[in-house]
Amino acid sequence: MRRPRRVGILTSGGDCPGINAVIRAVTKCCLGEGMEVVGIRDGFMGLVERRVMPLGDAAVAGILTQGGTILGTTNRANPFRLAVEEAGQRVWRDVSGQATQNYYGLGLEALVCVGGDGSMAIAAGFLERGLNLVGVPKTIDNDLMATDRTFGFDSAVANAAEAIDKIHTTAMSHHRVMVVETMGRNAGWLALSAGLAAGGDVILIPEIPFDIEEIFRVVVARERSGKRFSIVVVAEGARPVGGEQVVAKRIEDSPEPVRLGGIGLRVGQQIEDGTGKESRVAVLGHLQRGGSPTAFDRVLATRFGVAATDLLREGRFGEMVCLKCGEIATAPIKDVAGRQRLVPPDDPLVRAARRLGVSFGEPREPD
Ligand code: F6P
């Protein structure tokens, strides 16, 4: 197939640092190769509602270092199952046909979709409808299949680690237990990496259910050995053995209606009650997703944007760019769609942390 003349780009799902670097790279490369670029606003909703902005050289000037996305995004809308109000009632409608019509009506010949696993599932649906799509993996959770890294993750780890560093000094001064809750719904990569980077003593991740008694034991043992403070890093999706994740709220019209949060407070209270050690809790929340991308993420996002343009030029639709052993590679979007790459309990990072004495709160084998 000849190269597309007019290309759309949209950013979908939760924002993260580095999205603008992708938009910039795709726009610059496409323009350089004679392809026109149209920005679709607010993810797939912009395609449903035909909300677009032209992307020229001037539009992407100076955005490399900016967090967020100049196009806007949403993690609440799936055109294949969109919540709409009709006669005062919420009903679910498939508006993907309208989005498809707009794709052709806008004169698009290809679309770059920057998103996570949920967005890639939507992209896979549009591929089946015949749209020419290429994917770019984005999320602070680093949990997309087929890629060693998503862009945005490094920045989120840096943000979380910096926050935990600050919490460390106050924990030491007050001889307290400080519990820090990070994001990470099903995958613990963020809590694990930030916890390691900032010297967490206990790291609780969704993949390794914890026993609260074991955390008490670690805190008390540290106290007895003269370390009068402890840092507990807990991913929002962590849960006790046999227990459930803590749900902060439900957003019924969202493709993923559950938002997690609250495990940090619960663990902090339990530690105070169970050990008598004064405990405090900090929830890092959206701070982790905000701000300027790290240099690593700027470079990775730029490489991904350049590689996505190569796919467009070569007509290799249905592929997502990815990073494998430091090299740019590709994978079929359908293989990535809706799937998550979780932390294996024997991952090298987990093993390294254990060697340093970090506890994952696993129940002890009986003596
Ligand atoms: O997927 C990215 C992420 O930040 C998750 O880590 C978190 O669970 C979720 O998004 C939060 O979503 P929202 O921005 O809707 O609160």
mmCIF file of C-alpha atoms and ligand atoms in Angstrom:
data_model
loop_
_atom_site.group_PDB
_atom_site.id
_atom_site.type_symbol
_atom_site.label_atom_id
_atom_site.label_comp_id
_atom_site.label_asym_id
_atom_site.label_seq_id
_atom_site.Cartn_x
_atom_site.Cartn_y
_atom_site.Cartn_z
ATOM 1 C CA MET A 1 0.000 0.000 0.000
ATOM 2 C CA ARG A 2 1.186 3.543 -0.705
ATOM 3 C CA ARG A 3 1.918 5.724 2.299
ATOM 4 C CA PRO A 4 -1.106 7.444 3.858
ATOM 5 C CA ARG A 5 -1.554 11.094 2.863
ATOM 6 C CA ARG A 6 -3.493 12.146 5.944
ATOM 7 C CA VAL A 7 -2.860 10.625 9.377
ATOM 8 C CA GLY A 8 -4.784 11.062 12.632
ATOM 9 C CA ILE A 9 -3.287 10.731 16.107
ATOM 10 C CA LEU A 10 -5.167 10.266 19.359
ATOM 11 C CA THR A 11 -4.151 9.758 22.981
ATOM 12 C CA SER A 12 -6.384 7.509 25.057
ATOM 13 C CA GLY A 13 -6.598 6.294 28.672
ATOM 14 C CA GLY A 14 -4.874 7.856 31.683
ATOM 15 C CA ASP A 15 -2.395 10.578 30.797
ATOM 16 C CA CYS A 16 1.303 10.261 31.574
ATOM 17 C CA PRO A 17 4.542 12.167 30.997
ATOM 18 C CA GLY A 18 5.900 11.683 27.473
ATOM 19 C CA ILE A 19 2.659 11.677 25.457
ATOM 20 C CA ASN A 20 3.458 15.075 23.998
ATOM 21 C CA ALA A 21 6.897 13.805 22.979
ATOM 22 C CA VAL A 22 5.165 11.082 20.923
ATOM 23 C CA ILE A 23 2.763 13.588 19.346
ATOM 24 C CA ARG A 24 5.721 15.809 18.470
ATOM 25 C CA ALA A 25 7.792 12.983 16.986
ATOM 26 C CA VAL A 26 4.907 11.595 14.903
ATOM 27 C CA THR A 27 3.969 15.062 13.655
ATOM 28 C CA LYS A 28 7.511 16.078 12.738
ATOM 29 C CA CYS A 29 8.320 12.779 11.027
ATOM 30 C CA CYS A 30 5.021 12.640 9.126
ATOM 31 C CA LEU A 31 5.332 16.230 7.935
ATOM 32 C CA GLY A 32 8.905 15.512 6.872
ATOM 33 C CA GLU A 33 7.630 12.649 4.725
ATOM 34 C CA GLY A 34 4.765 14.593 3.190
ATOM 35 C CA MET A 35 1.972 13.187 5.366
ATOM 36 C CA GLU A 36 -0.552 15.590 6.833
ATOM 37 C CA VAL A 37 -1.371 15.147 10.561
ATOM 38 C CA VAL A 38 -4.669 15.695 12.360
ATOM 39 C CA GLY A 39 -4.941 15.576 16.156
ATOM 40 C CA ILE A 40 -8.081 13.865 17.502
ATOM 41 C CA ARG A 41 -9.188 15.398 20.788
ATOM 42 C CA ASP A 42 -9.948 13.454 23.975
ATOM 43 C CA GLY A 43 -9.155 9.977 22.765
ATOM 44 C CA PHE A 44 -11.684 7.949 20.801
ATOM 45 C CA MET A 45 -14.455 10.372 21.865
ATOM 46 C CA GLY A 46 -12.955 12.956 19.523
ATOM 47 C CA LEU A 47 -13.384 10.476 16.695
ATOM 48 C CA VAL A 48 -16.992 9.764 17.686
ATOM 49 C CA GLU A 49 -17.797 13.476 17.936
ATOM 50 C CA ARG A 50 -15.491 14.641 15.144
ATOM 51 C CA ARG A 51 -13.453 16.952 17.358
ATOM 52 C CA VAL A 52 -10.051 17.546 15.816
ATOM 53 C CA MET A 53 -7.191 20.017 15.559
ATOM 54 C CA PRO A 54 -4.619 20.365 12.790
ATOM 55 C CA LEU A 55 -1.084 19.484 13.866
ATOM 56 C CA GLY A 56 1.638 21.474 12.165
ATOM 57 C CA ASP A 57 5.188 22.287 13.118
ATOM 58 C CA ALA A 58 4.079 25.263 15.236
ATOM 59 C CA ALA A 59 1.509 23.222 17.185
ATOM 60 C CA VAL A 60 4.158 20.820 18.453
ATOM 61 C CA ALA A 61 6.894 23.373 19.124
ATOM 62 C CA GLY A 62 7.985 23.390 22.754
ATOM 63 C CA ILE A 63 5.853 20.455 23.899
ATOM 64 C CA LEU A 64 8.640 17.859 24.268
ATOM 65 C CA THR A 65 9.084 18.610 27.957
ATOM 66 C CA GLN A 66 5.421 19.161 28.841
ATOM 67 C CA GLY A 67 3.513 16.567 30.850
ATOM 68 C CA GLY A 68 -0.052 15.531 29.988
ATOM 69 C CA THR A 69 -1.327 15.594 26.419
ATOM 70 C CA ILE A 70 -2.108 18.614 24.264
ATOM 71 C CA LEU A 71 -4.856 16.540 22.615
ATOM 72 C CA GLY A 72 -6.678 15.681 25.836
ATOM 73 C CA THR A 73 -7.650 12.147 26.799
ATOM 74 C CA THR A 74 -10.228 10.089 28.654
ATOM 75 C CA ASN A 75 -10.263 6.697 30.332
ATOM 76 C CA ARG A 76 -14.065 6.626 30.485
ATOM 77 C CA ALA A 77 -15.201 6.115 26.902
ATOM 78 C CA ASN A 78 -15.316 2.996 24.755
ATOM 79 C CA PRO A 79 -17.097 3.656 21.416
ATOM 80 C CA PHE A 80 -18.037 -0.033 21.228
ATOM 81 C CA ARG A 81 -19.904 0.284 24.531
ATOM 82 C CA LEU A 82 -20.577 3.897 25.338
ATOM 83 C CA ALA A 83 -22.762 4.950 28.255
ATOM 84 C CA VAL A 84 -25.389 7.470 27.138
ATOM 85 C CA GLU A 85 -28.392 9.015 28.884
ATOM 86 C CA GLU A 86 -31.675 8.305 27.132
ATOM 87 C CA ALA A 87 -35.011 9.346 28.662
ATOM 88 C CA GLY A 88 -33.293 9.782 32.021
ATOM 89 C CA GLN A 89 -31.804 6.307 31.881
ATOM 90 C CA ARG A 90 -28.245 5.153 31.299
ATOM 91 C CA VAL A 91 -28.009 2.792 28.319
ATOM 92 C CA TRP A 92 -25.049 1.301 26.465
ATOM 93 C CA ARG A 93 -24.636 2.043 22.763
ATOM 94 C CA ASP A 94 -22.174 0.946 20.085
ATOM 95 C CA VAL A 95 -21.132 4.192 18.358
ATOM 96 C CA SER A 96 -18.091 2.709 16.623
ATOM 97 C CA GLY A 97 -19.883 3.060 13.273
ATOM 98 C CA GLN A 98 -20.103 6.831 13.793
ATOM 99 C CA ALA A 99 -16.395 6.950 14.664
ATOM 100 C CA THR A 100 -15.578 4.921 11.563
ATOM 101 C CA GLN A 101 -17.635 7.270 9.367
ATOM 102 C CA ASN A 102 -15.804 10.255 10.858
ATOM 103 C CA TYR A 103 -12.436 8.601 10.176
ATOM 104 C CA TYR A 104 -13.329 8.429 6.476
ATOM 105 C CA GLY A 105 -15.168 11.787 6.536
ATOM 106 C CA LEU A 106 -12.043 13.489 7.858
ATOM 107 C CA GLY A 107 -10.083 12.009 4.978
ATOM 108 C CA LEU A 108 -7.891 9.943 7.293
ATOM 109 C CA GLU A 109 -5.958 7.091 5.768
ATOM 110 C CA ALA A 110 -4.336 5.937 9.020
ATOM 111 C CA LEU A 111 -4.543 6.521 12.759
ATOM 112 C CA VAL A 112 -1.893 6.423 15.485
ATOM 113 C CA CYS A 113 -3.363 5.292 18.801
ATOM 114 C CA VAL A 114 -1.288 6.127 21.890
ATOM 115 C CA GLY A 115 -2.684 4.150 24.799
ATOM 116 C CA GLY A 116 -2.607 1.327 27.307
ATOM 117 C CA ASP A 117 -4.113 -2.165 27.229
ATOM 118 C CA GLY A 118 -7.724 -0.918 27.294
ATOM 119 C CA SER A 119 -7.066 1.522 24.447
ATOM 120 C CA MET A 120 -5.351 -1.209 22.440
ATOM 121 C CA ALA A 121 -8.499 -3.343 22.886
ATOM 122 C CA ILE A 122 -10.551 -0.493 21.376
ATOM 123 C CA ALA A 123 -7.954 -0.113 18.615
ATOM 124 C CA ALA A 124 -8.271 -3.849 17.881
ATOM 125 C CA GLY A 125 -12.027 -3.352 17.438
ATOM 126 C CA PHE A 126 -11.443 -0.588 14.878
ATOM 127 C CA LEU A 127 -8.875 -2.720 13.059
ATOM 128 C CA GLU A 128 -11.651 -5.265 12.543
ATOM 129 C CA ARG A 129 -13.761 -2.482 11.080
ATOM 130 C CA GLY A 130 -11.027 -1.874 8.523
ATOM 131 C CA LEU A 131 -9.316 1.217 9.946
ATOM 132 C CA ASN A 132 -5.558 1.494 9.397
ATOM 133 C CA LEU A 133 -4.220 1.707 12.920
ATOM 134 C CA VAL A 134 -0.795 1.616 14.548
ATOM 135 C CA GLY A 135 -0.246 1.591 18.313
ATOM 136 C CA VAL A 136 2.159 3.255 20.754
ATOM 137 C CA PRO A 137 2.301 1.789 24.304
ATOM 138 C CA LYS A 138 1.712 4.294 27.088
ATOM 139 C CA THR A 139 1.102 3.912 30.821
ATOM 140 C CA ILE A 140 2.738 4.625 34.149
ATOM 141 C CA ASP A 141 1.872 1.024 35.110
ATOM 142 C CA ASN A 142 4.364 -0.521 32.626
ATOM 143 C CA ASP A 143 1.957 -3.430 32.246
ATOM 144 C CA LEU A 144 1.494 -3.805 28.479
ATOM 145 C CA MET A 145 2.259 -7.158 26.940
ATOM 146 C CA ALA A 146 5.021 -7.412 24.313
ATOM 147 C CA THR A 147 7.040 -4.414 25.464
ATOM 148 C CA ASP A 148 9.713 -4.298 28.147
ATOM 149 C CA ARG A 149 8.817 -0.667 28.766
ATOM 150 C CA THR A 150 5.958 1.726 28.263
ATOM 151 C CA PHE A 151 6.853 5.387 28.209
ATOM 152 C CA GLY A 152 5.606 7.299 31.268
ATOM 153 C CA PHE A 153 6.738 4.592 33.667
ATOM 154 C CA ASP A 154 10.221 5.990 34.254
ATOM 155 C CA SER A 155 8.787 9.424 35.066
ATOM 156 C CA ALA A 156 6.228 7.965 37.470
ATOM 157 C CA VAL A 157 8.943 5.944 39.221
ATOM 158 C CA ALA A 158 11.072 9.091 39.527
ATOM 159 C CA ASN A 159 8.127 11.069 40.929
ATOM 160 C CA ALA A 160 7.241 8.345 43.433
ATOM 161 C CA ALA A 161 10.851 7.763 44.477
ATOM 162 C CA GLU A 162 11.401 11.468 45.058
ATOM 163 C CA ALA A 163 8.285 11.587 47.251
ATOM 164 C CA ILE A 164 9.384 8.512 49.240
ATOM 165 C CA ASP A 165 12.838 10.079 49.742
ATOM 166 C CA LYS A 166 11.153 13.042 51.395
ATOM 167 C CA ILE A 167 8.995 10.782 53.509
ATOM 168 C CA HIS A 168 12.144 8.924 54.588
ATOM 169 C CA THR A 169 13.618 11.949 56.347
ATOM 170 C CA THR A 170 10.489 12.648 58.350
ATOM 171 C CA ALA A 171 10.076 8.924 59.155
ATOM 172 C CA MET A 172 13.634 8.857 60.559
ATOM 173 C CA SER A 173 13.162 12.033 62.553
ATOM 174 C CA HIS A 174 9.929 10.919 64.212
ATOM 175 C CA HIS A 175 10.825 7.222 64.507
ATOM 176 C CA ARG A 176 7.594 6.387 62.714
ATOM 177 C CA VAL A 177 6.258 3.899 60.260
ATOM 178 C CA MET A 178 5.406 5.693 57.048
ATOM 179 C CA VAL A 179 3.111 3.931 54.604
ATOM 180 C CA VAL A 180 3.202 5.255 51.041
ATOM 181 C CA GLU A 181 0.460 4.210 48.617
ATOM 182 C CA THR A 182 1.387 4.264 44.937
ATOM 183 C CA MET A 183 -0.743 3.642 41.867
ATOM 184 C CA GLY A 184 -0.738 0.236 40.221
ATOM 185 C CA ARG A 185 -4.052 -1.506 39.901
ATOM 186 C CA ASN A 186 -3.059 -5.055 38.956
ATOM 187 C CA ALA A 187 0.642 -4.682 38.242
ATOM 188 C CA GLY A 188 3.141 -3.772 40.931
ATOM 189 C CA TRP A 189 5.975 -2.498 38.706
ATOM 190 C CA LEU A 190 5.648 1.082 39.922
ATOM 191 C CA ALA A 191 5.578 0.253 43.659
ATOM 192 C CA LEU A 192 8.395 -2.256 43.194
ATOM 193 C CA SER A 193 10.704 0.070 41.269
ATOM 194 C CA ALA A 194 9.985 3.189 43.313
ATOM 195 C CA GLY A 195 10.241 1.168 46.526
ATOM 196 C CA LEU A 196 13.608 -0.211 45.486
ATOM 197 C CA ALA A 197 14.848 3.184 44.315
ATOM 198 C CA ALA A 198 13.900 4.847 47.596
ATOM 199 C CA GLY A 199 14.903 2.068 49.992
ATOM 200 C CA GLY A 200 11.479 0.795 51.064
ATOM 201 C CA ASP A 201 11.625 -1.802 53.836
ATOM 202 C CA VAL A 202 8.339 -3.462 52.912
ATOM 203 C CA ILE A 203 6.902 -3.435 49.384
ATOM 204 C CA LEU A 204 3.377 -4.726 48.848
ATOM 205 C CA ILE A 205 2.298 -5.449 45.276
ATOM 206 C CA PRO A 206 -0.893 -6.932 43.808
ATOM 207 C CA GLU A 207 0.900 -10.037 42.547
ATOM 208 C CA ILE A 208 2.093 -11.107 46.025
ATOM 209 C CA PRO A 209 -0.733 -11.160 48.599
ATOM 210 C CA PHE A 210 0.524 -10.150 52.040
ATOM 211 C CA ASP A 211 0.066 -11.276 55.622
ATOM 212 C CA ILE A 212 -0.249 -8.273 57.944
ATOM 213 C CA GLU A 213 1.363 -10.249 60.787
ATOM 214 C CA GLU A 214 4.499 -10.549 58.702
ATOM 215 C CA ILE A 215 4.611 -6.770 58.287
ATOM 216 C CA PHE A 216 4.261 -6.370 62.075
ATOM 217 C CA ARG A 217 7.183 -8.762 62.470
ATOM 218 C CA VAL A 218 9.388 -6.716 60.122
ATOM 219 C CA VAL A 219 8.556 -3.423 61.839
ATOM 220 C CA VAL A 220 9.198 -4.851 65.319
ATOM 221 C CA ALA A 221 12.433 -6.561 64.210
ATOM 222 C CA ARG A 222 13.716 -3.301 62.752
ATOM 223 C CA GLU A 223 12.845 -1.466 65.977
ATOM 224 C CA ARG A 224 14.695 -4.076 68.054
ATOM 225 C CA SER A 225 17.756 -3.774 65.845
ATOM 226 C CA GLY A 226 17.859 -0.015 66.406
ATOM 227 C CA LYS A 227 16.169 1.045 63.167
ATOM 228 C CA ARG A 228 13.331 2.961 64.690
ATOM 229 C CA PHE A 229 11.499 3.781 61.494
ATOM 230 C CA SER A 230 10.103 1.748 58.601
ATOM 231 C CA ILE A 231 8.982 2.634 55.092
ATOM 232 C CA VAL A 232 6.141 0.548 53.709
ATOM 233 C CA VAL A 233 5.408 1.057 50.002
ATOM 234 C CA VAL A 234 2.033 -0.330 48.999
ATOM 235 C CA ALA A 235 0.528 -0.461 45.517
ATOM 236 C CA GLU A 236 -3.129 0.567 45.421
ATOM 237 C CA GLY A 237 -3.978 -2.917 44.125
ATOM 238 C CA ALA A 238 -2.225 -4.843 46.914
ATOM 239 C CA ARG A 239 -4.399 -7.147 48.994
ATOM 240 C CA PRO A 240 -4.006 -9.478 51.964
ATOM 241 C CA VAL A 241 -3.939 -13.239 51.517
ATOM 242 C CA GLY A 242 -7.534 -14.332 51.015
ATOM 243 C CA GLY A 243 -8.710 -10.684 50.981
ATOM 244 C CA GLU A 244 -9.971 -8.214 48.419
ATOM 245 C CA GLN A 245 -8.542 -5.072 46.832
ATOM 246 C CA VAL A 246 -9.790 -1.825 48.400
ATOM 247 C CA VAL A 247 -12.136 0.061 46.083
ATOM 248 C CA ALA A 248 -12.127 3.867 46.360
ATOM 249 C CA LYS A 249 -15.036 4.476 44.002
ATOM 250 C CA ARG A 250 -16.983 3.105 41.086
ATOM 251 C CA ILE A 251 -17.399 5.018 37.838
ATOM 252 C CA GLU A 252 -20.161 3.068 36.150
ATOM 253 C CA ASP A 253 -19.831 4.636 32.692
ATOM 254 C CA SER A 254 -16.124 3.777 32.518
ATOM 255 C CA PRO A 255 -14.853 0.670 30.661
ATOM 256 C CA GLU A 256 -12.979 -0.165 33.893
ATOM 257 C CA PRO A 257 -15.541 0.989 36.484
ATOM 258 C CA VAL A 258 -13.457 0.325 39.606
ATOM 259 C CA ARG A 259 -10.976 2.882 40.932
ATOM 260 C CA LEU A 260 -8.768 1.539 43.702
ATOM 261 C CA GLY A 261 -7.407 3.353 46.752
ATOM 262 C CA GLY A 262 -7.428 3.085 50.519
ATOM 263 C CA ILE A 263 -5.197 0.079 51.148
ATOM 264 C CA GLY A 264 -2.478 2.421 52.475
ATOM 265 C CA LEU A 265 -4.739 3.837 55.188
ATOM 266 C CA ARG A 266 -5.891 0.363 56.141
ATOM 267 C CA VAL A 267 -2.358 -1.034 56.399
ATOM 268 C CA GLY A 268 -1.135 2.056 58.305
ATOM 269 C CA GLN A 269 -3.894 1.733 60.900
ATOM 270 C CA GLN A 270 -3.300 -2.000 61.266
ATOM 271 C CA ILE A 271 0.440 -1.457 61.813
ATOM 272 C CA GLU A 272 -0.223 1.153 64.497
ATOM 273 C CA ASP A 273 -2.741 -1.114 66.244
ATOM 274 C CA GLY A 274 -0.661 -4.263 65.834
ATOM 275 C CA THR A 275 2.787 -2.937 66.804
ATOM 276 C CA GLY A 276 2.090 0.183 68.849
ATOM 277 C CA LYS A 277 4.377 2.123 66.478
ATOM 278 C CA GLU A 278 3.071 5.516 65.451
ATOM 279 C CA SER A 279 2.204 5.351 61.753
ATOM 280 C CA ARG A 280 1.340 7.864 59.060
ATOM 281 C CA VAL A 281 0.080 7.371 55.533
ATOM 282 C CA ALA A 282 0.752 9.285 52.311
ATOM 283 C CA VAL A 283 -1.200 8.572 49.135
ATOM 284 C CA LEU A 284 0.820 9.734 46.122
ATOM 285 C CA GLY A 285 -2.094 9.498 43.681
ATOM 286 C CA HIS A 286 -2.011 11.552 40.503
ATOM 287 C CA LEU A 287 1.219 13.322 41.492
ATOM 288 C CA GLN A 288 2.896 10.256 40.030
ATOM 289 C CA ARG A 289 1.371 10.841 36.588
ATOM 290 C CA GLY A 290 2.011 14.575 36.375
ATOM 291 C CA GLY A 291 4.819 16.872 35.384
ATOM 292 C CA SER A 292 7.641 16.807 32.913
ATOM 293 C CA PRO A 293 8.876 13.468 31.513
ATOM 294 C CA THR A 294 12.312 12.216 32.512
ATOM 295 C CA ALA A 295 15.035 12.289 29.866
ATOM 296 C CA PHE A 296 14.605 8.502 29.504
ATOM 297 C CA ASP A 297 10.886 8.873 28.751
ATOM 298 C CA ARG A 298 11.499 11.754 26.332
ATOM 299 C CA VAL A 299 13.926 9.597 24.391
ATOM 300 C CA LEU A 300 11.730 6.472 24.513
ATOM 301 C CA ALA A 301 8.588 8.387 23.513
ATOM 302 C CA THR A 302 10.501 10.004 20.653
ATOM 303 C CA ARG A 303 11.836 6.635 19.470
ATOM 304 C CA PHE A 304 8.309 5.190 19.624
ATOM 305 C CA GLY A 305 6.940 8.144 17.627
ATOM 306 C CA VAL A 306 9.612 7.736 14.946
ATOM 307 C CA ALA A 307 8.986 3.979 14.768
ATOM 308 C CA ALA A 308 5.209 4.504 14.506
ATOM 309 C CA THR A 309 5.836 6.748 11.506
ATOM 310 C CA ASP A 310 7.935 3.969 9.934
ATOM 311 C CA LEU A 311 4.942 1.607 10.333
ATOM 312 C CA LEU A 312 2.676 4.195 8.680
ATOM 313 C CA ARG A 313 5.058 4.661 5.766
ATOM 314 C CA GLU A 314 5.421 0.923 5.275
ATOM 315 C CA GLY A 315 1.665 0.316 5.586
ATOM 316 C CA ARG A 316 2.213 -2.054 8.524
ATOM 317 C CA PHE A 317 -1.147 -1.482 10.176
ATOM 318 C CA GLY A 318 -2.349 -3.506 13.154
ATOM 319 C CA GLU A 319 1.095 -3.311 14.757
ATOM 320 C CA MET A 320 2.160 -1.654 18.006
ATOM 321 C CA VAL A 321 5.698 -0.395 18.452
ATOM 322 C CA CYS A 322 7.507 -1.757 21.487
ATOM 323 C CA LEU A 323 10.885 -2.003 23.207
ATOM 324 C CA LYS A 324 12.641 -5.365 23.381
ATOM 325 C CA CYS A 325 16.087 -5.647 24.999
ATOM 326 C CA GLY A 326 16.715 -1.981 24.273
ATOM 327 C CA GLU A 327 15.751 -2.233 20.596
ATOM 328 C CA ILE A 328 12.583 -1.019 18.911
ATOM 329 C CA ALA A 329 10.372 -3.917 17.785
ATOM 330 C CA THR A 330 6.703 -4.413 16.948
ATOM 331 C CA ALA A 331 3.868 -6.701 18.051
ATOM 332 C CA PRO A 332 0.333 -7.275 16.732
ATOM 333 C CA ILE A 333 -2.148 -4.990 18.510
ATOM 334 C CA LYS A 334 -4.571 -7.911 18.855
ATOM 335 C CA ASP A 335 -1.989 -9.789 20.957
ATOM 336 C CA VAL A 336 -1.666 -6.857 23.361
ATOM 337 C CA ALA A 337 -5.315 -5.812 23.537
ATOM 338 C CA GLY A 338 -6.840 -6.025 27.008
ATOM 339 C CA ARG A 339 -3.979 -8.110 28.417
ATOM 340 C CA GLN A 340 -1.629 -7.128 31.214
ATOM 341 C CA ARG A 341 1.989 -7.937 31.957
ATOM 342 C CA LEU A 342 2.191 -8.562 35.695
ATOM 343 C CA VAL A 343 5.233 -8.864 37.967
ATOM 344 C CA PRO A 344 6.300 -12.538 38.131
ATOM 345 C CA PRO A 345 6.860 -13.407 41.808
ATOM 346 C CA ASP A 346 10.427 -14.494 40.897
ATOM 347 C CA ASP A 347 11.170 -11.441 38.727
ATOM 348 C CA PRO A 348 14.841 -10.360 38.946
ATOM 349 C CA LEU A 349 13.766 -7.111 40.617
ATOM 350 C CA VAL A 350 11.847 -9.036 43.279
ATOM 351 C CA ARG A 351 14.825 -11.326 43.804
ATOM 352 C CA ALA A 352 17.202 -8.363 44.062
ATOM 353 C CA ALA A 353 14.945 -6.709 46.633
ATOM 354 C CA ARG A 354 14.765 -9.910 48.693
ATOM 355 C CA ARG A 355 18.583 -10.121 48.703
ATOM 356 C CA LEU A 356 18.596 -6.692 50.367
ATOM 357 C CA GLY A 357 16.156 -7.871 53.017
ATOM 358 C CA VAL A 358 13.067 -6.160 51.592
ATOM 359 C CA SER A 359 9.891 -7.893 52.731
ATOM 360 C CA PHE A 360 6.957 -8.472 50.391
ATOM 361 C CA GLY A 361 4.809 -9.364 53.368
ATOM 362 C CA GLU A 362 4.410 -12.975 52.323
ATOM 363 C CA PRO A 363 3.190 -15.334 55.005
ATOM 364 C CA ARG A 364 6.041 -17.199 56.708
ATOM 365 C CA GLU A 365 6.362 -20.919 56.362
ATOM 366 C CA PRO A 366 5.527 -22.479 59.746
ATOM 367 C CA ASP A 367 8.738 -23.480 61.644
HETATM 368 O O1 F6P B 1 -3.664 3.188 34.349
HETATM 369 C C1 F6P B 1 -3.044 4.277 34.909
HETATM 370 C C2 F6P B 1 -3.600 4.591 36.277
HETATM 371 O O2 F6P B 1 -2.891 5.683 36.812
HETATM 372 C C3 F6P B 1 -3.638 3.422 37.264
HETATM 373 O O3 F6P B 1 -2.385 3.186 37.896
HETATM 374 C C4 F6P B 1 -4.701 3.873 38.226
HETATM 375 O O4 F6P B 1 -5.296 2.771 38.866
HETATM 376 C C5 F6P B 1 -5.688 4.572 37.327
HETATM 377 O O5 F6P B 1 -4.980 4.979 36.176
HETATM 378 C C6 F6P B 1 -6.346 5.777 37.967
HETATM 379 O O6 F6P B 1 -7.346 6.258 37.120
HETATM 380 P P1 F6P B 1 -8.014 7.682 37.268
HETATM 381 O O7 F6P B 1 -7.090 8.696 36.642
HETATM 382 O O8 F6P B 1 -9.305 7.569 36.529
HETATM 383 O O9 F6P B 1 -8.186 7.967 38.727
#
